[in-house]
CSV table of C-alpha atoms in Angstrom, one decimal:
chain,number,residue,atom,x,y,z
A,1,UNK,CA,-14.1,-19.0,-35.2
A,2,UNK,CA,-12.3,-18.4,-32.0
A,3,UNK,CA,-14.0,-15.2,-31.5
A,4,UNK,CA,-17.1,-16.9,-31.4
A,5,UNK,CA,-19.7,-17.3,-28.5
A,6,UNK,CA,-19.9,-20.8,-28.4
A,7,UNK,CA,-15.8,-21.5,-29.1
A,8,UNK,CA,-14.7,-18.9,-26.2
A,9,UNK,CA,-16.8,-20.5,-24.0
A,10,UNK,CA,-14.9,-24.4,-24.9
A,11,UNK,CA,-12.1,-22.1,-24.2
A,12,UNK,CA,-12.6,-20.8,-21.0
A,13,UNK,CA,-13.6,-24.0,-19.6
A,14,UNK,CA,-10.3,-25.3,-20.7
A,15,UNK,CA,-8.5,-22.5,-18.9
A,16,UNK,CA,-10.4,-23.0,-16.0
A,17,UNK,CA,-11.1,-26.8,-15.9
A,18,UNK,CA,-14.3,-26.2,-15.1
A,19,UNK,CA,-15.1,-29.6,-16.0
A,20,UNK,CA,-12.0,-30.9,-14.5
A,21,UNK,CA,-8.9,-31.2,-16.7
A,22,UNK,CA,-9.0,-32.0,-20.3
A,23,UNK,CA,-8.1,-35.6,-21.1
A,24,UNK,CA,-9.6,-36.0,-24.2
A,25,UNK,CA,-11.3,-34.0,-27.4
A,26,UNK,CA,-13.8,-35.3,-29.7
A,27,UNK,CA,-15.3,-32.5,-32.7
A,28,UNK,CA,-17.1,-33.5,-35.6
A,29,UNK,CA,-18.5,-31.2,-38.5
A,30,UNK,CA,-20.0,-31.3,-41.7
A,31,UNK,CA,-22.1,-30.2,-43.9
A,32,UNK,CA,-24.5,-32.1,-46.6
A,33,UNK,CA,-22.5,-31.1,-49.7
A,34,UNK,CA,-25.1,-31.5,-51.9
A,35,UNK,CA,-25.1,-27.9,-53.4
A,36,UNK,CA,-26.8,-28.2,-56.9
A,37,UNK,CA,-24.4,-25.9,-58.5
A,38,UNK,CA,-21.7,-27.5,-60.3
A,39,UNK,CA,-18.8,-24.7,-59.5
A,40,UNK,CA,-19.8,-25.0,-56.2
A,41,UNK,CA,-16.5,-24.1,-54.0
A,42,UNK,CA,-16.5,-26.6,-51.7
A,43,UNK,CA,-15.6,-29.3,-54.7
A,44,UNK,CA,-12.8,-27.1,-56.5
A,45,UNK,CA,-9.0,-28.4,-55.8
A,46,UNK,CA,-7.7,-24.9,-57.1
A,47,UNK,CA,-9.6,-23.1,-54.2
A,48,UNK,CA,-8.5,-25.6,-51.9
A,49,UNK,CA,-11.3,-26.6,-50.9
A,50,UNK,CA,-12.9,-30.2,-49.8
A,51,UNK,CA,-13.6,-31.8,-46.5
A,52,UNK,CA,-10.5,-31.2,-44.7
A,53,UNK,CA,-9.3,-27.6,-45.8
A,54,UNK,CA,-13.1,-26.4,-45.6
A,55,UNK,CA,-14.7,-28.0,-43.0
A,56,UNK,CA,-11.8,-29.9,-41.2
A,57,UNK,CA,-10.3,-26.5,-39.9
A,58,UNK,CA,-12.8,-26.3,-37.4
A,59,UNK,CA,-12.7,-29.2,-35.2
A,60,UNK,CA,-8.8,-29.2,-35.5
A,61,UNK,CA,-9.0,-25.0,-34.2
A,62,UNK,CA,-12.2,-26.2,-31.0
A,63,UNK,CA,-9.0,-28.9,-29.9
A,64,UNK,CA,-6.5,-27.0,-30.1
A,65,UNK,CA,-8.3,-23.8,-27.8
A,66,UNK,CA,-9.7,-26.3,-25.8
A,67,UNK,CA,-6.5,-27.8,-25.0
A,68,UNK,CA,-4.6,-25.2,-25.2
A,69,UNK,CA,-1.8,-26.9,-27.0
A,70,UNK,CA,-0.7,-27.9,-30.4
A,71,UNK,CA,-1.1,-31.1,-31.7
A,72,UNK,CA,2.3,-33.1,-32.4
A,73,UNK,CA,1.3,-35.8,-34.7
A,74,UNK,CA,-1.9,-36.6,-36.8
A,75,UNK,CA,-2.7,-39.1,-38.6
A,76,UNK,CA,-5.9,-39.9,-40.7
A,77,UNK,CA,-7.6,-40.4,-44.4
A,78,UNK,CA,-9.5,-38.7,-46.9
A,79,UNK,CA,-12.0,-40.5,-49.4
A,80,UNK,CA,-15.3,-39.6,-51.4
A,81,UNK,CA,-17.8,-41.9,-52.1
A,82,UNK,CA,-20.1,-39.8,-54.7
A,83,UNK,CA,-17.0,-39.2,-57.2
A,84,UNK,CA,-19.2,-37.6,-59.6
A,85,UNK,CA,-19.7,-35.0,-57.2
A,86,UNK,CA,-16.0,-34.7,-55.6
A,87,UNK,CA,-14.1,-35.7,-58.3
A,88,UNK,CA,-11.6,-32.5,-57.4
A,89,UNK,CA,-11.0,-33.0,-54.0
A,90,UNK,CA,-11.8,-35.6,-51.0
A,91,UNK,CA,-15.9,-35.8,-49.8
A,92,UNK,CA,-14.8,-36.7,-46.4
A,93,UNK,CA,-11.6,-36.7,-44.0
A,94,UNK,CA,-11.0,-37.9,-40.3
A,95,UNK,CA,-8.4,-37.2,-38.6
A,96,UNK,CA,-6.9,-38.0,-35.0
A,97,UNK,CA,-4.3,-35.7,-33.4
A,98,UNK,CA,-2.0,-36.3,-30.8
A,99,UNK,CA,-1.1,-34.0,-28.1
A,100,UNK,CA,1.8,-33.4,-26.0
A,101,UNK,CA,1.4,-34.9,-22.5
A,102,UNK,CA,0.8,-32.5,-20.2
């Protein structure tokens, strides 16, 4: 992901401040998870999959290269609302993670 068009260019503007200094991040992603097939990855605990390890990766890599640091404390929750659906792994996750100050 960091390779990526879009992610070097959060990371540049980081390095450079072009916007002024980072003080803050907010990410989001997703996706609809309603795949019809039953073995579908993204709901199996042995492939580690679920909100956070498949999709949650993301947003946590665009704050770190945007900030350029590492974060030094998260806290946050996982849950899923259709269980039928998720009953492996957690539907959704958010998450907040604290920086060091610069």
């Amino acid at each position: 992901m960091q390779h990526k068009p879009n992610t070097q260019t959060i990371i540049r503007y980081g390095e450079d401040e072009t916007h002024g200094a980072v003080t803050s991040v907010a990410t989001a992603a997703g996706h609809d998870g309603t795949s019809p097939n039953p073995d579908d990855r993204r709901r199996d605990a042995e492939r580690g999959d679920g909100a956070l390890y498949d999709i949650g990766v993301y947003p946590t890599n665009a704050a770190r290269h945007a900030t350029g640091m590492e974060p030094v404390a998260v806290t946050g929750r996982t849950w899923s609302e259709r269980d039928e659906m998720y009953s492996e792994v957690p539907e959704f996750a958010e998450f907040t993670l604290e920086f060091p100050r610069a």
